[in-house]
Amino acid sequence: MTYLELLSKSSRRCVRAWQWTREDEPCGEYAELHELHDGWALAGAVVLSREGTPFLAEYAVESDSRWRTR
């Protein structure tokens, strides 16, 4: 499941959202924690540049109500 697919699922609400930016190099991360009907979903994306090459990494993790990943 991609980051956008997870965010489009029917979640009850976004519990928390975070944004990080490194001061020592050009990169940043954004993540959201969503409460689902039967558990939790964490989704985010990291954007960075190494030696002039841009990179994007998206992640999505789902867990049940006891925080066990699926």
Coordinates of N, CA and C in Angstrom, one line a residue:
M1 N 0.8 -1.2 0.0 CA 0.0 0.0 0.0 C 0.9 1.2 0.0
T2 N 0.6 2.2 -0.8 CA 1.4 3.4 -0.9 C 0.9 4.4 0.1
Y3 N 1.6 5.4 0.3 CA 1.3 6.5 1.2 C 0.0 7.1 0.9
L4 N -0.3 7.4 -0.4 CA -1.5 8.1 -0.8 C -2.7 7.1 -0.7
E5 N -2.5 5.8 -0.9 CA -3.6 4.8 -0.8 C -4.0 4.8 0.7
L6 N -3.0 4.8 1.6 CA -3.3 4.7 3.0 C -4.1 5.9 3.5
L7 N -3.7 7.1 3.0 CA -4.4 8.3 3.4 C -5.8 8.4 2.9
S8 N -6.1 7.7 1.7 CA -7.4 7.7 1.2 C -8.3 6.7 1.8
K9 N -7.8 5.8 2.6 CA -8.6 4.8 3.2 C -9.6 5.5 4.2
S10 N -10.6 4.8 4.5 CA -11.6 5.5 5.5 C -11.0 5.3 6.9
S11 N -10.4 6.4 7.4 CA -9.9 6.4 8.7 C -10.8 7.2 9.6
R12 N -10.7 7.0 10.8 CA -11.6 7.8 11.7 C -11.0 9.2 11.8
R13 N -9.7 9.3 12.0 CA -9.2 10.7 12.1 C -7.6 10.6 12.1
C14 N -7.1 11.7 11.8 CA -5.6 11.9 11.8 C -5.3 12.3 13.3
V15 N -4.6 11.4 14.0 CA -4.3 11.7 15.4 C -3.2 12.7 15.6
R16 N -2.2 12.5 14.7 CA -1.0 13.4 14.8 C -0.3 13.5 13.5
A17 N 0.3 14.6 13.2 CA 1.1 14.8 12.0 C 2.4 15.4 12.4
W18 N 3.5 15.0 11.8 CA 4.9 15.5 12.1 C 5.6 15.9 10.9
Q19 N 6.5 16.9 11.0 CA 7.3 17.3 9.9 C 8.7 17.6 10.5
W20 N 9.7 17.0 9.9 CA 11.1 17.1 10.3 C 11.9 17.7 9.2
T21 N 12.9 18.6 9.5 CA 13.8 19.1 8.5 C 15.2 19.0 9.2
R22 N 16.1 18.5 8.4 CA 17.5 18.4 8.9 C 18.2 19.8 8.7
E23 N 19.0 20.2 9.6 CA 19.7 21.5 9.4 C 21.0 21.3 8.8
D24 N 21.6 20.1 8.8 CA 22.9 19.9 8.2 C 23.0 19.4 6.8
E25 N 21.8 19.1 6.2 CA 21.7 18.7 4.8 C 20.3 18.9 4.3
P26 N 20.2 19.0 3.0 CA 18.8 19.3 2.4 C 18.0 18.0 2.4
C27 N 17.1 17.8 3.4 CA 16.2 16.7 3.4 C 15.1 17.0 4.4
G28 N 14.0 16.3 4.3 CA 12.9 16.5 5.2 C 12.0 15.3 5.2
E29 N 11.1 15.2 6.2 CA 10.2 14.1 6.3 C 8.9 14.6 6.9
Y30 N 7.8 13.9 6.4 CA 6.4 14.2 6.8 C 5.7 12.9 7.1
A31 N 5.0 12.8 8.2 CA 4.3 11.6 8.6 C 3.0 11.9 9.3
E32 N 2.1 11.0 9.1 CA 0.8 11.1 9.8 C 0.4 9.8 10.4
L33 N -0.2 9.9 11.6 CA -0.7 8.7 12.3 C -2.2 8.8 12.3
H34 N -2.8 7.8 11.7 CA -4.3 7.7 11.6 C -4.9 6.6 12.4
E35 N -6.0 6.9 13.1 CA -6.7 5.9 13.8 C -7.7 5.3 12.8
L36 N -7.6 3.9 12.7 CA -8.5 3.2 11.8 C -9.6 2.6 12.7
H37 N -10.6 2.0 12.0 CA -11.7 1.3 12.7 C -11.1 0.1 13.6
D38 N -10.1 -0.5 13.1 CA -9.6 -1.7 13.8 C -8.1 -1.6 14.1
G39 N -7.5 -0.4 14.2 CA -6.1 -0.3 14.5 C -5.6 1.1 14.1
W40 N -4.3 1.1 13.7 CA -3.6 2.3 13.4 C -2.9 2.2 12.1
A41 N -2.6 3.4 11.5 CA -1.8 3.5 10.3 C -0.9 4.7 10.4
L42 N 0.4 4.4 10.0 CA 1.4 5.4 10.0 C 1.9 5.5 8.6
A43 N 1.9 6.7 8.0 CA 2.3 6.9 6.6 C 3.1 8.2 6.5
G44 N 4.1 8.1 5.7 CA 5.0 9.3 5.6 C 5.8 9.3 4.3
A45 N 6.6 10.3 4.2 CA 7.5 10.4 3.0 C 8.8 11.2 3.4
V46 N 9.9 10.7 2.9 CA 11.2 11.4 3.1 C 11.7 11.9 1.7
V47 N 12.2 13.1 1.7 CA 12.7 13.7 0.5 C 14.2 14.1 0.8
L48 N 15.1 13.7 0.0 CA 16.5 14.1 0.3 C 17.3 14.2 -1.0
S49 N 18.5 14.7 -1.0 CA 19.4 14.8 -2.1 C 20.7 14.3 -1.7
R50 N 21.3 13.5 -2.5 CA 22.7 13.0 -2.2 C 23.5 13.2 -3.5
E51 N 24.5 14.0 -3.4 CA 25.4 14.3 -4.5 C 24.7 14.8 -5.7
G52 N 23.7 15.6 -5.5 CA 22.9 16.2 -6.6 C 21.8 15.3 -7.1
T53 N 21.6 14.1 -6.6 CA 20.5 13.2 -7.0 C 19.4 13.3 -6.0
P54 N 18.2 13.6 -6.5 CA 17.0 13.7 -5.6 C 16.5 12.3 -5.3
F55 N 16.0 12.0 -4.1 CA 15.4 10.7 -3.7 C 14.1 11.0 -3.0
L56 N 13.1 10.1 -3.2 CA 11.9 10.2 -2.4 C 11.6 8.7 -1.9
A57 N 11.3 8.6 -0.7 CA 10.9 7.3 -0.1 C 9.6 7.5 0.6
E58 N 8.6 6.8 0.2 CA 7.3 6.8 0.9 C 7.1 5.5 1.7
Y59 N 6.5 5.6 2.9 CA 6.2 4.4 3.6 C 4.8 4.4 4.2
A60 N 4.3 3.2 4.5 CA 3.0 3.1 5.1 C 3.1 1.8 5.9
V61 N 2.7 1.9 7.2 CA 2.6 0.7 8.1 C 1.3 0.7 8.8
E62 N 0.6 -0.5 8.8 CA -0.6 -0.6 9.5 C -0.4 -1.6 10.7
S63 N -1.2 -1.4 11.7 CA -1.1 -2.3 12.9 C -2.5 -2.5 13.4
D64 N -2.7 -3.5 14.2 CA -4.0 -3.7 14.8 C -4.1 -2.8 16.0
S65 N -5.2 -3.0 16.8 CA -5.4 -2.1 17.9 C -4.4 -2.3 19.1
R66 N -3.6 -3.5 19.0 CA -2.6 -3.7 20.0 C -1.2 -3.4 19.5
W67 N -1.1 -2.7 18.3 CA 0.1 -2.2 17.7 C 0.9 -3.3 17.1
R68 N 0.3 -4.4 16.7 CA 1.0 -5.5 16.0 C 0.8 -5.2 14.5
T69 N 1.9 -5.2 13.8 CA 1.9 -4.9 12.4 C 1.2 -6.0 11.6
R70 N 0.6 -5.6 10.4 CA -0.1 -6.5 9.6 C 0.7 -6.9 8.4

